[in-house]
mmCIF file of C-alpha atoms and ligand atoms in Angstrom:
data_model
loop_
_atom_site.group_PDB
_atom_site.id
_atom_site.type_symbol
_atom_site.label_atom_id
_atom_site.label_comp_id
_atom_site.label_asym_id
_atom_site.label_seq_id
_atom_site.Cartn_x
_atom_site.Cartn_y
_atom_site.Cartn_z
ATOM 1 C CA UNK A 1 0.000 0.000 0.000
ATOM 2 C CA UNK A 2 1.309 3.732 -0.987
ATOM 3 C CA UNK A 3 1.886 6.039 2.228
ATOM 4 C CA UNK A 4 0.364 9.680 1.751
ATOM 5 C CA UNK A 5 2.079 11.647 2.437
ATOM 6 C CA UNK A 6 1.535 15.892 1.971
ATOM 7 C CA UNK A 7 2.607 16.465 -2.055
ATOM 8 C CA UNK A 8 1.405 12.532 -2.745
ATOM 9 C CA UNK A 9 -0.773 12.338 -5.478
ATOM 10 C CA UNK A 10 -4.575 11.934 -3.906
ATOM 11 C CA UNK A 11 -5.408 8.413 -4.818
ATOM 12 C CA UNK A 12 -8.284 8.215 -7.887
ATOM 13 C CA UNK A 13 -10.905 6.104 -7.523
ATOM 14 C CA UNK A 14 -14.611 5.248 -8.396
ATOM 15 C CA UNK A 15 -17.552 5.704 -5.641
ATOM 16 C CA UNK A 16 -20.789 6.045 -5.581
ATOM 17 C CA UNK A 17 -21.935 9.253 -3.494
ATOM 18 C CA UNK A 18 -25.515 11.238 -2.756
ATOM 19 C CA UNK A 19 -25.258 12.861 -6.225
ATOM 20 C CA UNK A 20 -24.404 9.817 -8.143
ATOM 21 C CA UNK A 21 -21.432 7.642 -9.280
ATOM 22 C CA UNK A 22 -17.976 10.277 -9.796
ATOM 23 C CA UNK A 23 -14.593 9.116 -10.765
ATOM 24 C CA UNK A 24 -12.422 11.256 -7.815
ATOM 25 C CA UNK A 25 -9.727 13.265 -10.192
ATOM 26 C CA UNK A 26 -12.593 13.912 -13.022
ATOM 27 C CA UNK A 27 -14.681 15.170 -9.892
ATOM 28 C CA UNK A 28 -12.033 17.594 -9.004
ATOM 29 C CA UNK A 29 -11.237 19.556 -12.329
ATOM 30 C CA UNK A 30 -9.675 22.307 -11.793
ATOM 31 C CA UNK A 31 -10.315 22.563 -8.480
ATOM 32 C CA UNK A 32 -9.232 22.419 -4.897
ATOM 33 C CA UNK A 33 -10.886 19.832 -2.516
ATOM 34 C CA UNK A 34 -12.140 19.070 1.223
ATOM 35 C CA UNK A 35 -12.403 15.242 1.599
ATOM 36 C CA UNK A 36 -13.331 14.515 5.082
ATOM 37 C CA UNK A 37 -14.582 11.813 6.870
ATOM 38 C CA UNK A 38 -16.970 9.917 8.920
ATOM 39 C CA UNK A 39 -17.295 7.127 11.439
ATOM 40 C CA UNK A 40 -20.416 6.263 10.530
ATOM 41 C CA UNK A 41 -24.037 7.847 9.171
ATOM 42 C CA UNK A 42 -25.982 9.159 12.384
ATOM 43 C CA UNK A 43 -23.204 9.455 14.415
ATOM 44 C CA UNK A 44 -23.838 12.611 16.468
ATOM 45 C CA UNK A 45 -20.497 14.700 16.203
ATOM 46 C CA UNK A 46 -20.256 13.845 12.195
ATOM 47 C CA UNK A 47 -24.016 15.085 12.128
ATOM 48 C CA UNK A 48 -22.864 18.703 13.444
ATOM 49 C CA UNK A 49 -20.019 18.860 11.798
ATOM 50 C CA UNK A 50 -21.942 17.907 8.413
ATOM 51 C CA UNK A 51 -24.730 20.896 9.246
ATOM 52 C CA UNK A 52 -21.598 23.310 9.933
ATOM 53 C CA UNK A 53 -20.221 22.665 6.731
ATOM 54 C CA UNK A 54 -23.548 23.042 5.366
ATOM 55 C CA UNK A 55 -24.098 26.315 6.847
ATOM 56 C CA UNK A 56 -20.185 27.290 6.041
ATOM 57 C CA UNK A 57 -19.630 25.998 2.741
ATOM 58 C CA UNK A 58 -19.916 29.416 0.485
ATOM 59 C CA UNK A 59 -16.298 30.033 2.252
ATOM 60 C CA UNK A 60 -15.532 27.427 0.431
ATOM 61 C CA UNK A 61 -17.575 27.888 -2.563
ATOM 62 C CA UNK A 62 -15.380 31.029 -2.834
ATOM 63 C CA UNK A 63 -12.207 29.816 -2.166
ATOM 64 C CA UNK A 64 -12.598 27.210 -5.053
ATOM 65 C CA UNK A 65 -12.913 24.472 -2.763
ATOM 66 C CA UNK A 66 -14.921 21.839 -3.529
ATOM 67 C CA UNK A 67 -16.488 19.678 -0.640
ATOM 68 C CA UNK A 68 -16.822 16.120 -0.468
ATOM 69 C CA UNK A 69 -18.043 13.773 2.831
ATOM 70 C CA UNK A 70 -17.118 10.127 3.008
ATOM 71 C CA UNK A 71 -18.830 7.372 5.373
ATOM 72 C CA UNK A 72 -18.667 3.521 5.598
ATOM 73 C CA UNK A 73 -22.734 3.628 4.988
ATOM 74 C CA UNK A 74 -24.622 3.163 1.644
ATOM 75 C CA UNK A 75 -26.044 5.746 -0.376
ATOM 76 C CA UNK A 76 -29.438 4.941 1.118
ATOM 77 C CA UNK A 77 -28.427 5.749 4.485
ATOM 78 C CA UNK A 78 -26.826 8.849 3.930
ATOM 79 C CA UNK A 79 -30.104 10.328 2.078
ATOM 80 C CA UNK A 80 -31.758 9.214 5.380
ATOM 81 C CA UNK A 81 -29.090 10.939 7.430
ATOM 82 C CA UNK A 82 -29.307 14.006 5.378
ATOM 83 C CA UNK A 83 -32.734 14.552 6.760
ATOM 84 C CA UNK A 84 -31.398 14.552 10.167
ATOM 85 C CA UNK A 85 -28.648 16.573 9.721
ATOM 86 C CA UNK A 86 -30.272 19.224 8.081
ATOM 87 C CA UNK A 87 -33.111 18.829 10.827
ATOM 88 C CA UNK A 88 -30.370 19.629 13.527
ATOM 89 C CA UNK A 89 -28.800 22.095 11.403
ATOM 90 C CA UNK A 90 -31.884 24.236 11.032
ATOM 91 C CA UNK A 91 -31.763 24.740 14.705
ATOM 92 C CA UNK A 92 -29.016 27.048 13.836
ATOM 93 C CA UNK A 93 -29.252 28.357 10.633
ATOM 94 C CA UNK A 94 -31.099 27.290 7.278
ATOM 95 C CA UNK A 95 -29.435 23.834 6.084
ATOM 96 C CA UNK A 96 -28.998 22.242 2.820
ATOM 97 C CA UNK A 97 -26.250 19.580 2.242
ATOM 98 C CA UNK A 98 -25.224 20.699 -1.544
ATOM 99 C CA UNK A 99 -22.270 18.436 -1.603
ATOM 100 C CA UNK A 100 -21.919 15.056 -2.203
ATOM 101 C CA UNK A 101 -20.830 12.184 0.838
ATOM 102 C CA UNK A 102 -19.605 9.186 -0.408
ATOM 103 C CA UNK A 103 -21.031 5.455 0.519
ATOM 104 C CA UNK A 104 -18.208 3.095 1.293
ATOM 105 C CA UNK A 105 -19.618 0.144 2.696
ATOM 106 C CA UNK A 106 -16.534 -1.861 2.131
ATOM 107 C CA UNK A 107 -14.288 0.611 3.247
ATOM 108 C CA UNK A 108 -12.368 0.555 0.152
ATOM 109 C CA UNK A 109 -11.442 4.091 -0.532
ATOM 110 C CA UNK A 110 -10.887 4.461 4.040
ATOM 111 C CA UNK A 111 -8.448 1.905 3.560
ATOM 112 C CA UNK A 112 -6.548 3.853 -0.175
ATOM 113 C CA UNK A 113 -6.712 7.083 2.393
ATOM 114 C CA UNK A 114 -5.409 5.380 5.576
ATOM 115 C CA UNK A 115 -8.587 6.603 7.653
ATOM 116 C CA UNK A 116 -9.231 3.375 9.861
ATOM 117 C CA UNK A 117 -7.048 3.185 12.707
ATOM 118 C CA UNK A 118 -7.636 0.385 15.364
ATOM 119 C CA UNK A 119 -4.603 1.487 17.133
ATOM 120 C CA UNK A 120 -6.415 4.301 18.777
ATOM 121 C CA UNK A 121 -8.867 2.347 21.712
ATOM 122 C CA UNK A 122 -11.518 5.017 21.942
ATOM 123 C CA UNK A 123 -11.931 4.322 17.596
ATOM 124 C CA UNK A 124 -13.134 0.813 18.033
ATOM 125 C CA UNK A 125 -16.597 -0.320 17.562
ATOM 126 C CA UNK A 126 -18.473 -2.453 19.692
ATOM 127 C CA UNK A 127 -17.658 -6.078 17.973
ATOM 128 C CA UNK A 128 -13.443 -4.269 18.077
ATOM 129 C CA UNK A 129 -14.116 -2.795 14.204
ATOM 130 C CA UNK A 130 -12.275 -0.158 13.779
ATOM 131 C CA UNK A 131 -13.933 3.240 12.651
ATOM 132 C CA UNK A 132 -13.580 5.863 10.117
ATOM 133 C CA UNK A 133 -11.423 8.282 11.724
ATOM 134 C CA UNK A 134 -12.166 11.890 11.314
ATOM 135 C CA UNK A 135 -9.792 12.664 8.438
ATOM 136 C CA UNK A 136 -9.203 16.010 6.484
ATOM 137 C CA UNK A 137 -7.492 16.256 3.037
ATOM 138 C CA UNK A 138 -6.960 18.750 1.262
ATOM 139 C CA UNK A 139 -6.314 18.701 -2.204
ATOM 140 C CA UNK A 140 -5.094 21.019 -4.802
ATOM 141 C CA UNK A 141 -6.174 21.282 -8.772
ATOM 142 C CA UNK A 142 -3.080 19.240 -9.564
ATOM 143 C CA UNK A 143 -4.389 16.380 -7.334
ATOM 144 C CA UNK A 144 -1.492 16.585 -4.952
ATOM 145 C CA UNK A 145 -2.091 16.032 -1.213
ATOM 146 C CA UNK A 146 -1.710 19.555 0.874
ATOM 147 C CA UNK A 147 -2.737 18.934 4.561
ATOM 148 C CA UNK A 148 -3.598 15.820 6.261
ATOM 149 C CA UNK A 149 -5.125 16.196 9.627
ATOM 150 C CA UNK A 150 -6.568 13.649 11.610
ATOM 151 C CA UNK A 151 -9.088 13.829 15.037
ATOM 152 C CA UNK A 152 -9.788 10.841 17.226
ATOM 153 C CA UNK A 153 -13.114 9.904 16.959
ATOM 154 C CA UNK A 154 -14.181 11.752 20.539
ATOM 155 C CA UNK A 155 -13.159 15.447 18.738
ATOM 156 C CA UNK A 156 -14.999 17.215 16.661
ATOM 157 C CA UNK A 157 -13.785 19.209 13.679
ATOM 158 C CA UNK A 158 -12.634 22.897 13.858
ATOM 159 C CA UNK A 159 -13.329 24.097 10.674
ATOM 160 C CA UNK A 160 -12.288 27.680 10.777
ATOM 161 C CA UNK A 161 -8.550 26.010 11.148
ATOM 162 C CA UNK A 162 -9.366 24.367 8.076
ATOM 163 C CA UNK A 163 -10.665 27.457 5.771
ATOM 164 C CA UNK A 164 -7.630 28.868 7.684
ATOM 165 C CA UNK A 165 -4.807 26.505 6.029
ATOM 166 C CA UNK A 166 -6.637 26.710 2.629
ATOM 167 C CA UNK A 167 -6.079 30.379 3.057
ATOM 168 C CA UNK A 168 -2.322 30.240 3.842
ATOM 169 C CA UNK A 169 -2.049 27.536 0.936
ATOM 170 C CA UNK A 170 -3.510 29.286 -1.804
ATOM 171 C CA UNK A 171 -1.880 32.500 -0.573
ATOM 172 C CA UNK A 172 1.738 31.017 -0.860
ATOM 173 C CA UNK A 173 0.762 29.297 -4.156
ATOM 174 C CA UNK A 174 0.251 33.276 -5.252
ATOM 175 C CA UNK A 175 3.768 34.736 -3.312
ATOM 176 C CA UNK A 176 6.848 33.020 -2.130
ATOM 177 C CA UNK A 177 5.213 33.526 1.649
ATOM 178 C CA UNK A 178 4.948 31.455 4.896
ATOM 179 C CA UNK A 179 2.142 32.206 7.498
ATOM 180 C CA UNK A 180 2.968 32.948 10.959
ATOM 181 C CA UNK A 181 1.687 31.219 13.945
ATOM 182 C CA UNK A 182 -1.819 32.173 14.527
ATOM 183 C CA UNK A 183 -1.955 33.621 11.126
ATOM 184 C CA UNK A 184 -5.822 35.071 9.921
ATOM 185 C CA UNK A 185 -6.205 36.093 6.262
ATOM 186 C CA UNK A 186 -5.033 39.961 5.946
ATOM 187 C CA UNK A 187 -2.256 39.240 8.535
ATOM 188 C CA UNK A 188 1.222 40.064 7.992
ATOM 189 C CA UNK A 189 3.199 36.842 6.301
ATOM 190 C CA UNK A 190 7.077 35.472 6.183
ATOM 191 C CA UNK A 191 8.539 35.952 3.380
ATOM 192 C CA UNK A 192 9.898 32.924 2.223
ATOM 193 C CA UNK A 193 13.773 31.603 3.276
ATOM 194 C CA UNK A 194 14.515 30.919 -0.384
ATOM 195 C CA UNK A 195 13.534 34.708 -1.081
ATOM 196 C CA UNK A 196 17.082 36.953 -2.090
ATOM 197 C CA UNK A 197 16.743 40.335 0.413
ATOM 198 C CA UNK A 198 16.601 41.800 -3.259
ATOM 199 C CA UNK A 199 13.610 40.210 -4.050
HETATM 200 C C1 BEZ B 1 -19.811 10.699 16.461
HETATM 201 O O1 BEZ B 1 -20.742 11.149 17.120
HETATM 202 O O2 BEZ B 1 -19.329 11.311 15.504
HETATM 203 C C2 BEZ B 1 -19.256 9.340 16.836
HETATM 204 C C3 BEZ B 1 -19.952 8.569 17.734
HETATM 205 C C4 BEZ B 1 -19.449 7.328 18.080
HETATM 206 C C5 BEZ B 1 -18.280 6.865 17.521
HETATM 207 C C6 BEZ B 1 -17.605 7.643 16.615
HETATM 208 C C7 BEZ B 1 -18.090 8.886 16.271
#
């Protein structure tokens, strides 16, 4: 099995997802991606963090940053968990899940992107299955892994740290530029070691 690591090619592969069958790098285009996943459908954490992305994802939608869900479910479940998350989400804000979550019932494409991990004891299902970890890639247009992070199941997702490393990405794709600790978009950057001090 390949090891991903960040600049690894994102692995291509076929699935079947809430808006029908894609093939992953044809999905993409020219775009830049948010595959993240799930333990399972109607878990509750994954069912907040779906309705937050919901209610987030013109940031996205702006940033050219397509969004796409993955859990070990079928595509029947997922419509069915839909309903529920957007029925939690409208308790904050008006919820529609425009992006696509892909089924993998045989944990094909969890296993291409490393996201089971039994080692971690609080990740195991009752029969000792281990779950979907909550994983984070993001991808650029070329395909090429960026950022990997990955949350025990117990923690939910922070997704402002997320928009907030697309932001410092795509900004040093633009200028030769590191972001500080703590960086927010407008801050002041690093300019980058391979810089001259004429440039
Ligand atoms: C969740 O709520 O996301 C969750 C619940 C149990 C196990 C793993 C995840």
């Amino acid at each position: 099995m390949t090891v991903l690591r960040l600049g690894s090619t994102a692995p291509d592969f076929e699935a079947d997802t809430t808006e029908g069958p894609i093939k992953f790098h044809e999905w993409i285009g020219n775009s830049w991606v948010m595959l993240f996943s799930h333990p399972g459908d109607f878990t509750p954490v994954c069912t907040t963090e779906l309705a937050d992305i919901s209610h987030r994802l013109p940031q996205f939608v702006s940033r050219n940053v397509k969004i796409i869900g993955i859990s070990t479910d079928n595509v029947q479940s997922h419509h069915e968990w839909i309903e529920d998350i957007i029925e939690i989400g409208n308790k904050t804000a008006p919820t529609c899940v425009e992006y696509p979550i892909i089924a993998d019932p045989e944990r094909n494409i969890s296993r291409l992107y490393e996201m089971l991990d039994e080692q971690d004891e609080t990740n195991v299902d009752g029969e000792g299955l281990p779950y979907t970890i909550r994983t984070v890639f993001i991808i650029d247009p070329r395909k090429k892994i960026r950022t990997m992070l990955h949350y025990p199941a117990s923690v939910g997702r922070d997704f402002d740290e997320v928009v907030r490393i697309i932001d410092a990405l795509q900004l040093s794709e633009q200028h030769k530029v590191m972001t500080p600790c703590n960086w927010r978009k407008g801050d002041d950057v690093v300019v980058h070691p391979s810089l001259s001090d004429e440039e």
